[in-house]
Tab-separated table of C-alpha atoms in Angstrom:
chain	number	residue	atom	x	y	z
A	199	UNK	CA	57.017	103.546	-40.111
A	200	UNK	CA	60.287	102.500	-41.929
A	201	UNK	CA	62.117	105.771	-40.987
A	202	UNK	CA	64.576	105.425	-38.167
A	203	UNK	CA	63.028	106.433	-34.926
A	204	UNK	CA	65.233	108.054	-32.287
A	205	UNK	CA	65.686	104.979	-29.760
A	206	UNK	CA	65.527	106.746	-26.157
A	207	UNK	CA	68.314	106.217	-23.909
A	208	UNK	CA	66.079	105.179	-21.206
A	209	UNK	CA	64.795	102.533	-23.511
A	210	UNK	CA	67.983	100.986	-24.174
A	211	UNK	CA	69.116	101.585	-20.424
A	212	UNK	CA	66.099	99.434	-19.461
A	213	UNK	CA	66.804	96.927	-21.643
A	214	UNK	CA	70.575	96.584	-20.971
A	215	UNK	CA	69.533	96.291	-17.443
A	216	UNK	CA	68.007	93.147	-18.031
A	217	UNK	CA	70.661	91.617	-20.388
A	218	UNK	CA	73.079	92.023	-17.786
A	219	UNK	CA	71.087	90.097	-15.320
A	220	UNK	CA	71.060	87.444	-17.662
A	221	UNK	CA	74.804	88.115	-18.772
A	222	UNK	CA	76.598	89.088	-16.019
A	223	UNK	CA	80.144	88.255	-17.300
A	224	UNK	CA	79.627	91.381	-20.096
A	225	UNK	CA	80.731	93.604	-17.442
A	226	UNK	CA	84.137	91.898	-17.973
A	227	UNK	CA	84.309	93.013	-21.534
A	228	UNK	CA	83.867	97.151	-20.479
A	229	UNK	CA	87.243	98.036	-22.387
A	230	UNK	CA	85.348	97.317	-25.415
A	231	UNK	CA	83.051	100.142	-24.872
A	232	UNK	CA	85.717	102.382	-24.176
A	233	UNK	CA	87.267	101.902	-27.319
A	234	UNK	CA	84.056	102.247	-29.184
A	235	UNK	CA	84.051	105.802	-27.897
A	236	UNK	CA	87.992	106.233	-28.312
A	237	UNK	CA	88.534	104.214	-31.469
A	238	UNK	CA	85.322	103.902	-33.331
A	239	UNK	CA	83.387	106.974	-32.565
A	240	UNK	CA	82.554	107.640	-36.486
A	241	UNK	CA	79.990	104.841	-35.850
A	242	UNK	CA	78.029	106.786	-32.912
A	243	UNK	CA	78.741	109.992	-34.888
A	244	UNK	CA	77.117	108.711	-38.304
A	245	UNK	CA	74.260	106.654	-36.598
A	246	UNK	CA	75.743	103.895	-38.067
A	247	UNK	CA	74.636	100.404	-36.930
A	248	UNK	CA	77.324	98.206	-38.271
A	249	UNK	CA	76.187	94.478	-38.139
A	250	UNK	CA	78.459	93.188	-41.153
A	251	UNK	CA	81.562	91.955	-39.205
A	252	UNK	CA	81.504	88.462	-40.915
A	253	UNK	CA	81.893	90.419	-44.128
A	254	UNK	CA	84.488	92.658	-43.115
A	255	UNK	CA	86.090	93.891	-39.560
A	256	UNK	CA	86.238	97.767	-38.495
A	257	UNK	CA	89.569	99.509	-38.162
A	258	UNK	CA	90.343	101.659	-34.929
A	259	UNK	CA	91.564	105.124	-35.434
A	260	UNK	CA	94.977	104.401	-33.925
A	261	UNK	CA	95.632	101.742	-36.391
A	262	UNK	CA	95.515	104.348	-39.153
A	263	UNK	CA	97.031	107.069	-37.220
A	264	UNK	CA	99.936	104.874	-36.470
A	265	UNK	CA	100.453	103.572	-39.900
A	266	UNK	CA	99.896	106.770	-41.470
A	267	UNK	CA	102.991	108.124	-39.258
A	268	UNK	CA	105.072	105.131	-40.100
A	269	UNK	CA	104.563	105.654	-43.884
A	270	UNK	CA	105.298	109.558	-43.629
A	271	UNK	CA	108.511	108.564	-41.391
A	272	UNK	CA	110.072	106.257	-43.820
A	273	UNK	CA	111.161	105.529	-47.299
A	274	UNK	CA	110.129	101.942	-48.481
A	275	UNK	CA	111.432	100.394	-52.075
A	276	UNK	CA	110.363	97.336	-53.979
A	277	UNK	CA	111.939	94.384	-51.633
A	278	UNK	CA	113.313	92.578	-54.768
A	279	UNK	CA	116.467	94.366	-54.396
A	280	UNK	CA	119.379	94.886	-51.811
A	281	UNK	CA	119.253	98.966	-51.806
A	282	UNK	CA	118.560	100.608	-48.510
A	283	UNK	CA	114.938	101.157	-49.200
A	284	UNK	CA	114.564	97.561	-50.527
A	285	UNK	CA	116.133	96.512	-47.756
A	286	UNK	CA	114.055	98.298	-45.217
A	287	UNK	CA	111.068	97.020	-46.793
A	288	UNK	CA	112.486	93.302	-46.797
A	289	UNK	CA	113.122	93.723	-42.949
A	290	UNK	CA	109.507	94.957	-42.378
A	291	UNK	CA	108.057	91.929	-44.312
A	292	UNK	CA	109.900	89.346	-42.545
A	293	UNK	CA	108.995	90.771	-39.092
A	294	UNK	CA	105.610	90.760	-39.900
A	295	UNK	CA	105.888	87.017	-41.281
A	296	UNK	CA	107.258	86.356	-37.932
A	297	UNK	CA	104.607	88.111	-36.195
A	298	UNK	CA	101.787	86.351	-38.243
A	299	UNK	CA	102.985	82.794	-37.080
A	300	UNK	CA	103.888	83.757	-33.380
A	301	UNK	CA	100.143	84.949	-33.096
A	302	UNK	CA	98.738	81.783	-34.356
A	303	UNK	CA	101.305	80.029	-32.250
A	304	UNK	CA	102.709	78.299	-35.264
A	305	UNK	CA	106.049	76.431	-34.981
A	306	UNK	CA	108.462	78.306	-37.265
A	307	UNK	CA	110.501	74.991	-38.204
A	308	UNK	CA	106.929	73.407	-39.358
A	309	UNK	CA	105.012	75.987	-40.713
A	310	UNK	CA	105.475	78.985	-43.287
A	311	UNK	CA	103.655	81.721	-44.292
A	312	UNK	CA	102.827	82.994	-47.750
A	313	UNK	CA	101.402	86.547	-48.311
A	314	UNK	CA	98.413	86.840	-50.389
A	315	UNK	CA	95.971	89.572	-51.369
A	316	UNK	CA	93.045	87.777	-49.227
A	317	UNK	CA	92.002	84.368	-48.394
A	318	UNK	CA	90.347	83.562	-51.590
A	319	UNK	CA	93.851	83.865	-53.376
A	320	UNK	CA	95.294	81.361	-50.419
A	321	UNK	CA	92.745	78.899	-51.475
A	322	UNK	CA	93.320	79.165	-55.185
A	323	UNK	CA	97.041	78.856	-54.392
A	324	UNK	CA	96.616	75.487	-52.909
A	325	UNK	CA	93.880	74.279	-55.256
A	326	UNK	CA	96.040	74.988	-58.502
A	327	UNK	CA	98.935	73.396	-56.950
A	328	UNK	CA	97.520	70.455	-55.471
A	329	UNK	CA	98.847	67.264	-57.099
A	330	UNK	CA	95.393	65.778	-58.131
A	331	UNK	CA	95.494	62.710	-60.525
A	332	UNK	CA	93.238	60.147	-61.804
A	333	UNK	CA	91.219	58.822	-58.949
A	334	UNK	CA	92.327	61.115	-56.440
A	335	UNK	CA	89.780	62.691	-54.133
A	336	UNK	CA	88.539	66.414	-53.011
A	337	UNK	CA	86.468	66.354	-50.185
A	338	UNK	CA	84.256	69.300	-49.236
A	339	UNK	CA	81.780	70.107	-46.684
A	340	UNK	CA	78.586	71.299	-48.144
A	341	UNK	CA	79.156	74.441	-45.999
A	342	UNK	CA	81.963	76.027	-47.694
A	343	UNK	CA	82.712	79.286	-48.919
A	344	UNK	CA	82.795	79.606	-53.042
A	345	UNK	CA	86.396	80.281	-52.773
A	346	UNK	CA	86.843	76.792	-51.576
A	347	UNK	CA	84.109	75.255	-53.810
A	348	UNK	CA	86.011	76.663	-56.500
A	349	UNK	CA	88.885	74.089	-56.220
A	350	UNK	CA	86.799	71.524	-57.534
A	351	UNK	CA	87.644	72.937	-60.966
A	352	UNK	CA	91.121	72.311	-60.504
A	353	UNK	CA	90.656	68.349	-59.677
A	354	UNK	CA	87.926	67.881	-62.170
A	355	UNK	CA	90.391	68.637	-65.352
A	356	UNK	CA	93.003	66.147	-63.897
A	357	UNK	CA	90.566	63.107	-63.489
A	358	UNK	CA	89.842	63.288	-59.683
A	359	UNK	CA	86.542	63.302	-58.204
A	360	UNK	CA	84.910	65.690	-55.808
A	361	UNK	CA	82.320	64.500	-53.044
A	362	UNK	CA	80.373	66.455	-50.509
A	363	UNK	CA	79.546	66.177	-46.864
A	364	UNK	CA	76.020	67.044	-45.801
A	365	UNK	CA	75.089	69.350	-43.203
A	366	UNK	CA	71.986	68.546	-41.511
A	367	UNK	CA	69.487	71.293	-40.662
A	368	UNK	CA	68.404	73.390	-38.485
A	369	UNK	CA	71.793	73.501	-36.934
A	370	UNK	CA	73.445	72.923	-40.254
A	371	UNK	CA	76.227	70.760	-38.618
A	372	UNK	CA	77.943	67.694	-39.667
A	373	UNK	CA	77.671	64.217	-38.135
A	374	UNK	CA	80.968	63.037	-37.073
A	375	UNK	CA	79.928	59.447	-38.014
A	376	UNK	CA	78.794	60.393	-41.451
A	377	UNK	CA	82.380	62.612	-42.073
A	378	UNK	CA	84.285	59.395	-41.004
A	379	UNK	CA	82.319	57.095	-43.513
A	380	UNK	CA	83.291	59.459	-46.278
A	381	UNK	CA	87.107	59.600	-44.664
A	382	UNK	CA	87.458	56.111	-44.920
A	383	UNK	CA	85.794	55.856	-48.512
A	384	UNK	CA	88.766	57.628	-49.486
A	385	UNK	CA	91.507	55.222	-48.400
A	386	UNK	CA	92.405	53.828	-52.055
A	387	UNK	CA	93.304	56.933	-53.335
A	388	UNK	CA	96.987	58.635	-53.772
A	389	UNK	CA	95.955	62.337	-52.714
A	390	UNK	CA	93.384	63.248	-51.021
A	391	UNK	CA	92.360	66.803	-49.876
A	392	UNK	CA	89.782	67.688	-47.118
A	393	UNK	CA	88.944	71.214	-47.244
A	394	UNK	CA	86.218	72.851	-44.700
A	395	UNK	CA	85.549	75.900	-42.383
A	396	UNK	CA	86.412	76.477	-38.953
A	397	UNK	CA	83.497	78.581	-38.650
A	398	UNK	CA	80.479	78.868	-41.028
A	399	UNK	CA	80.255	82.136	-42.976
A	400	UNK	CA	76.646	81.538	-43.760
A	401	UNK	CA	75.439	80.242	-40.275
A	402	UNK	CA	78.082	80.888	-37.562
A	403	UNK	CA	78.132	77.222	-37.391
A	404	UNK	CA	81.646	76.082	-35.654
A	405	UNK	CA	82.883	72.804	-37.044
A	406	UNK	CA	85.487	70.780	-34.581
A	407	UNK	CA	89.019	71.617	-35.085
A	408	UNK	CA	89.439	67.754	-33.991
A	409	UNK	CA	88.423	66.896	-37.434
A	410	UNK	CA	91.817	68.094	-38.610
A	411	UNK	CA	93.881	65.283	-36.823
A	412	UNK	CA	90.905	62.864	-37.433
A	413	UNK	CA	91.180	63.237	-41.412
A	414	UNK	CA	95.203	63.298	-41.120
A	415	UNK	CA	95.200	60.020	-39.167
A	416	UNK	CA	93.052	58.351	-42.166
A	417	UNK	CA	95.844	59.901	-44.929
A	418	UNK	CA	93.931	63.071	-45.797
A	419	UNK	CA	95.450	66.467	-46.208
A	420	UNK	CA	93.630	69.127	-44.730
A	421	UNK	CA	92.799	72.734	-45.779
A	422	UNK	CA	91.001	74.699	-43.090
A	423	UNK	CA	89.373	78.015	-44.217
A	424	UNK	CA	89.769	80.062	-40.894
A	425	UNK	CA	88.490	83.391	-42.345
A	426	UNK	CA	85.430	83.953	-40.477
A	427	UNK	CA	86.907	81.911	-37.708
A	428	UNK	CA	89.982	83.620	-36.207
A	429	UNK	CA	88.529	87.460	-35.781
A	430	UNK	CA	86.893	86.224	-32.618
A	431	UNK	CA	88.592	82.831	-31.857
A	432	UNK	CA	91.898	81.868	-31.067
A	433	UNK	CA	93.660	79.425	-33.899
A	434	UNK	CA	96.493	77.519	-31.949
A	435	UNK	CA	98.625	76.106	-34.630
A	436	UNK	CA	100.585	74.385	-31.961
A	437	UNK	CA	97.733	72.370	-31.183
A	438	UNK	CA	95.571	72.075	-34.142
A	439	UNK	CA	97.888	71.362	-37.441
A	440	UNK	CA	96.143	71.595	-40.593
A	441	UNK	CA	98.088	71.534	-43.597
A	442	UNK	CA	96.785	74.367	-44.929
A	443	UNK	CA	95.234	77.497	-43.552
A	444	UNK	CA	93.396	80.345	-45.680
A	445	UNK	CA	93.153	83.833	-43.470
A	446	UNK	CA	91.962	87.607	-44.162
A	447	UNK	CA	93.274	90.198	-42.133
A	448	UNK	CA	90.644	92.654	-42.775
A	449	UNK	CA	88.158	90.440	-41.198
A	450	UNK	CA	90.255	90.545	-38.016
A	451	UNK	CA	91.064	94.254	-37.402
A	452	UNK	CA	89.797	96.073	-40.983
A	453	UNK	CA	93.172	97.445	-42.223
A	454	UNK	CA	94.600	96.879	-44.503
A	455	UNK	CA	92.075	95.315	-46.974
A	456	UNK	CA	94.435	93.847	-49.677
A	457	UNK	CA	96.246	91.180	-47.518
A	458	UNK	CA	95.864	87.646	-46.453
A	459	UNK	CA	98.095	84.848	-46.042
A	460	UNK	CA	98.537	81.189	-46.455
A	461	UNK	CA	99.887	79.325	-43.632
A	462	UNK	CA	101.388	75.954	-44.605
A	463	UNK	CA	103.225	72.881	-43.067
A	464	UNK	CA	106.641	72.988	-44.838
A	465	UNK	CA	105.894	69.311	-45.713
A	466	UNK	CA	102.686	69.947	-47.277
A	467	UNK	CA	104.014	73.215	-49.136
A	468	UNK	CA	106.486	70.508	-50.865
A	469	UNK	CA	103.775	68.684	-52.059
A	470	UNK	CA	102.600	71.605	-54.346
A	471	UNK	CA	103.431	72.197	-57.722
A	472	UNK	CA	102.650	75.431	-59.169
A	473	UNK	CA	101.541	75.630	-62.607
A	474	UNK	CA	103.242	78.899	-63.707
A	475	UNK	CA	105.808	81.368	-62.361
A	476	UNK	CA	105.843	85.078	-61.849
A	477	UNK	CA	107.772	88.077	-60.842
A	478	UNK	CA	109.360	87.308	-57.803
A	479	UNK	CA	108.603	83.328	-57.625
A	480	UNK	CA	111.811	82.145	-59.360
A	481	UNK	CA	115.457	82.361	-58.782
A	482	UNK	CA	116.606	81.956	-62.642
A	483	UNK	CA	114.326	81.803	-65.994
A	484	UNK	CA	115.421	81.702	-69.609
A	485	UNK	CA	113.505	82.671	-72.742
A	486	UNK	CA	115.924	80.881	-74.811
A	487	UNK	CA	116.410	78.006	-72.732
A	488	UNK	CA	112.691	77.754	-72.057
A	489	UNK	CA	113.247	76.723	-68.307
A	490	UNK	CA	112.877	78.369	-64.958
A	491	UNK	CA	113.682	77.501	-61.181
A	492	UNK	CA	111.024	78.137	-58.849
A	493	UNK	CA	112.304	79.831	-55.685
A	494	UNK	CA	112.341	77.728	-52.450
A	495	UNK	CA	109.377	78.299	-49.458
A	496	UNK	CA	107.176	81.070	-49.285
A	497	UNK	CA	108.879	82.967	-52.160
A	498	UNK	CA	107.747	80.561	-54.762
A	499	UNK	CA	104.530	81.615	-54.141
A	500	UNK	CA	104.118	85.167	-53.281
A	501	UNK	CA	103.393	86.388	-56.986
A	502	UNK	CA	104.966	89.682	-58.197
A	503	UNK	CA	105.257	92.311	-55.730
A	504	UNK	CA	103.941	92.072	-52.343
A	505	UNK	CA	102.111	95.005	-50.645
A	506	UNK	CA	104.889	96.305	-48.846
A	507	UNK	CA	103.562	99.654	-48.102
A	508	UNK	CA	100.436	98.135	-46.063
A	509	UNK	CA	102.204	94.568	-44.628
A	510	UNK	CA	103.405	96.708	-41.564
A	511	UNK	CA	100.047	97.407	-40.711
A	512	UNK	CA	99.246	93.816	-40.309
A	513	UNK	CA	101.685	93.655	-37.269
A	514	UNK	CA	100.070	96.308	-35.786
A	515	UNK	CA	96.807	94.958	-36.251
A	516	UNK	CA	97.566	91.802	-34.377
A	517	UNK	CA	99.600	94.206	-31.496
A	518	UNK	CA	96.155	96.026	-31.129
A	519	UNK	CA	94.032	92.872	-31.186
A	520	UNK	CA	96.521	91.380	-28.412
A	521	UNK	CA	96.295	94.413	-26.635
A	522	UNK	CA	92.440	93.812	-25.724
A	523	UNK	CA	92.271	90.251	-25.455
A	524	UNK	CA	91.077	88.051	-28.131
A	525	UNK	CA	89.101	86.236	-25.175
A	526	UNK	CA	87.226	89.604	-24.390
A	527	UNK	CA	85.949	89.950	-27.711
A	528	UNK	CA	84.928	86.585	-27.951
A	529	UNK	CA	82.762	86.935	-24.726
A	530	UNK	CA	81.411	89.848	-26.098
A	531	UNK	CA	80.625	88.351	-29.348
A	532	UNK	CA	79.166	85.096	-27.590
A	533	UNK	CA	76.810	87.266	-24.929
A	534	UNK	CA	75.374	89.839	-27.903
A	535	UNK	CA	74.711	87.241	-30.426
A	536	UNK	CA	73.093	84.669	-28.042
A	537	UNK	CA	70.744	87.522	-26.785
A	538	UNK	CA	69.885	88.583	-30.238
A	539	UNK	CA	69.094	84.875	-31.082
A	540	UNK	CA	66.662	84.430	-28.094
A	541	UNK	CA	64.988	87.453	-28.607
A	542	UNK	CA	64.342	87.160	-32.398
A	543	UNK	CA	63.185	83.590	-31.743
A	544	UNK	CA	60.675	85.069	-29.587
A	545	UNK	CA	58.883	87.306	-32.080
A	546	UNK	CA	55.565	86.196	-33.009
A	547	UNK	CA	52.657	87.339	-35.197
A	548	UNK	CA	49.003	88.403	-34.106
A	549	UNK	CA	48.065	84.601	-34.840
A	550	UNK	CA	50.961	83.055	-32.972
A	551	UNK	CA	53.139	82.196	-35.798
A	552	UNK	CA	57.146	82.804	-35.721
A	553	UNK	CA	58.245	86.121	-37.748
A	554	UNK	CA	61.857	84.488	-37.879
A	555	UNK	CA	63.461	81.273	-38.907
A	556	UNK	CA	67.227	80.951	-37.687
A	557	UNK	CA	69.854	79.046	-39.842
A	558	UNK	CA	72.218	77.582	-37.691
A	559	UNK	CA	72.519	76.626	-34.072
A	560	UNK	CA	70.571	78.051	-31.005
A	561	UNK	CA	72.778	76.949	-28.419
A	562	UNK	CA	75.540	79.343	-27.101
A	563	UNK	CA	79.137	78.137	-27.159
A	564	UNK	CA	78.525	76.316	-30.477
A	565	UNK	CA	78.655	79.087	-32.769
A	566	UNK	CA	80.247	82.588	-33.531
A	567	UNK	CA	78.703	86.072	-33.982
A	568	UNK	CA	76.912	85.556	-37.338
A	569	UNK	CA	73.167	85.524	-37.153
A	570	UNK	CA	71.266	84.127	-40.340
A	571	UNK	CA	67.609	84.185	-40.595
A	572	UNK	CA	64.663	84.873	-42.854
A	573	UNK	CA	61.413	86.928	-42.066
A	574	UNK	CA	58.066	85.078	-43.050
A	575	UNK	CA	54.719	86.763	-42.907
A	576	UNK	CA	51.778	85.716	-40.783
A	577	UNK	CA	50.740	83.083	-43.449
A	578	UNK	CA	54.137	81.735	-43.434
A	579	UNK	CA	55.445	83.270	-46.807
A	580	UNK	CA	58.897	84.555	-46.699
A	581	UNK	CA	59.881	88.294	-46.930
A	582	UNK	CA	62.215	88.984	-49.617
A	583	UNK	CA	65.767	89.687	-48.292
A	584	UNK	CA	65.941	92.469	-50.696
A	585	UNK	CA	62.732	94.034	-49.174
A	586	UNK	CA	64.836	93.369	-45.619
A	587	UNK	CA	68.002	95.060	-46.562
A	588	UNK	CA	66.033	98.291	-48.330
A	589	UNK	CA	64.177	98.689	-45.216
A	590	UNK	CA	67.284	98.375	-43.204
A	591	UNK	CA	69.100	100.949	-45.390
A	592	UNK	CA	66.568	103.548	-43.812
A	593	UNK	CA	67.688	102.883	-40.247
A	594	UNK	CA	71.235	103.025	-41.337
A	595	UNK	CA	71.865	99.362	-40.650
A	596	UNK	CA	74.711	97.402	-42.429
A	597	UNK	CA	73.251	93.877	-42.813
A	598	UNK	CA	74.050	91.639	-45.575
A	599	UNK	CA	71.803	89.443	-47.856
A	600	UNK	CA	72.173	86.482	-50.275
A	601	UNK	CA	73.606	83.164	-49.875
A	602	UNK	CA	77.181	85.182	-48.672
A	603	UNK	CA	79.043	82.902	-51.480
A	604	UNK	CA	78.224	79.887	-49.642
A	605	UNK	CA	75.493	77.908	-52.020
A	606	UNK	CA	75.574	74.573	-50.418
A	607	UNK	CA	74.781	75.653	-46.744
A	608	UNK	CA	72.211	77.894	-48.518
A	609	UNK	CA	70.844	75.293	-50.432
A	610	UNK	CA	70.232	72.967	-47.635
A	611	UNK	CA	69.110	75.722	-45.358
A	612	UNK	CA	66.215	76.892	-47.611
A	613	UNK	CA	65.280	73.698	-48.776
A	614	UNK	CA	66.320	73.765	-52.228
A	615	UNK	CA	66.631	69.891	-53.729
A	616	UNK	CA	69.291	68.841	-55.870
A	617	UNK	CA	66.592	68.296	-58.560
A	618	UNK	CA	65.667	72.006	-58.827
A	619	UNK	CA	68.862	73.096	-58.704
A	620	UNK	CA	70.158	70.673	-61.595
A	621	UNK	CA	66.895	71.526	-63.755
A	622	UNK	CA	67.002	75.621	-62.703
A	623	UNK	CA	70.978	75.634	-63.653
A	624	UNK	CA	70.354	73.787	-66.850
A	625	UNK	CA	68.185	76.625	-68.277
A	626	UNK	CA	70.852	78.745	-68.987
A	627	UNK	CA	73.938	77.671	-71.298
A	628	UNK	CA	76.591	80.548	-70.250
A	629	UNK	CA	75.147	82.869	-67.827
A	630	UNK	CA	72.395	83.225	-65.233
A	631	UNK	CA	71.369	86.393	-63.355
A	632	UNK	CA	70.142	86.637	-59.869
A	633	UNK	CA	66.537	87.295	-61.212
A	634	UNK	CA	66.493	84.557	-63.748
A	635	UNK	CA	67.566	82.428	-60.888
A	636	UNK	CA	64.651	83.325	-58.527
A	637	UNK	CA	61.983	83.126	-61.317
A	638	UNK	CA	63.530	79.560	-61.946
A	639	UNK	CA	62.945	78.660	-58.291
A	640	UNK	CA	59.375	79.722	-58.330
A	641	UNK	CA	58.732	81.686	-55.078
A	642	UNK	CA	61.452	79.773	-52.758
A	643	UNK	CA	63.869	82.220	-51.048
A	644	UNK	CA	67.042	82.586	-52.750
A	645	UNK	CA	68.751	83.767	-49.599
A	646	UNK	CA	68.556	85.015	-46.219
A	647	UNK	CA	69.464	88.151	-43.953
A	648	UNK	CA	72.675	87.998	-41.983
A	649	UNK	CA	73.756	90.084	-39.239
A	650	UNK	CA	77.090	89.672	-37.245
A	651	UNK	CA	78.691	91.426	-34.038
A	652	UNK	CA	82.237	92.176	-33.743
A	653	UNK	CA	84.903	93.950	-32.011
A	654	UNK	CA	82.966	97.587	-31.902
A	655	UNK	CA	79.834	95.802	-31.383
A	656	UNK	CA	77.531	97.203	-28.339
A	657	UNK	CA	74.148	96.375	-26.689
A	658	UNK	CA	72.654	99.143	-28.426
A	659	UNK	CA	73.364	97.549	-31.941
A	660	UNK	CA	71.604	94.312	-31.449
A	661	UNK	CA	68.857	96.383	-29.536
A	662	UNK	CA	68.070	98.646	-32.264
A	663	UNK	CA	68.118	95.572	-35.014
A	664	UNK	CA	65.556	93.688	-32.751
A	665	UNK	CA	63.411	96.979	-32.904
A	666	UNK	CA	63.462	97.024	-36.480
A	667	UNK	CA	62.907	93.289	-36.948
A	668	UNK	CA	59.755	93.810	-34.865
A	669	UNK	CA	58.122	95.889	-37.084
A	670	UNK	CA	57.457	93.137	-39.815
A	671	UNK	CA	55.005	91.537	-37.324
A	672	UNK	CA	51.724	91.664	-38.536
A	673	UNK	CA	48.411	91.520	-36.363
């Protein structure tokens, strides 16, 4: 039963015809089908159903070929020198830096770009250097990645406080009125940092970018986690102007995987005070004098040697996305995810009870291409997400299960109360395995199943997943 069957072309074709009747605008994304064949043929050759774009993007064949040619035809050196190979690397890094700022329409007189290994490092740079003091505040949405939540450990040791704005099931949205209440309550603090995701990596919920200006008007600095948002949505930093933005490039175009960035307003960057220095971040350092002078601007935050052999691939990746059109990618993702959500919610057991529970918005246009669900049997008991993943593996479906490094959204979506979590976490002093955690919460789900579509997704991908999901129905 769980061995992957051949999904006949006629079966897919008939369903696709019905799909096009409901989504005629999908025709505008035909270029992506051409690219699927030309640039991502390895997916179909390997019979892969890749549905983990929120976890990581897929690189195109031409990106790798072009970058390989660049590496074979040039000699690159460590940029921290003026010799010819170092100077050439520096030139390419500067070109890439300018290209990224241009892509996000970030005014160069207002914003500076710091290259990092990923979005997590970008977030850590802000957290460790933000000038928290006694009485200051860090405001987080419940719906945040662990790499954002971890900033609380920096403010905690400096006497600042952390508060959380709740998200409301089932859409997992934040009420603007409640948010304003939390923002107003921080008026007496000297330093205030508000951090939230433009798009939830848990549910795909998109939180309004208008909150940036709202928070700033009330005296808050704003840290925007844009990692899940920018692969399929336009972030215009000429219009919306957060103080800090964290991004991972592999989420957008798959390669390189070890490069991200922090885009910061120049004024906001001056506010940060780094707790240490490293190679590449200083102008002068002395052992005997026990002093150092941090380099100005981005250099003072770029620890060690940048990934100069791969950074030029970032500019090529952005060129590739723009050659397709981000709006085209967005439209395809919107159509496929909307169709999948509607069809999943139609699945019923023989007794009429629903098979699927969705976490996040149902309506189109209020979400990204991330679809997070759990499967329930006919008696209403949840199927283990581990079981779902094991069965999906047999179909060569790449999806993701767990809480996706977003415990706040997960706890609220799965109905885990504060008292339950405190009691459970207190049972272990130093370490807790996921198995121990599952036993502790006694039968409740510890996670969910996440599928996500992206640049190389097509109708067949979501159709096969729907067929897979339907096999969990019971008579």
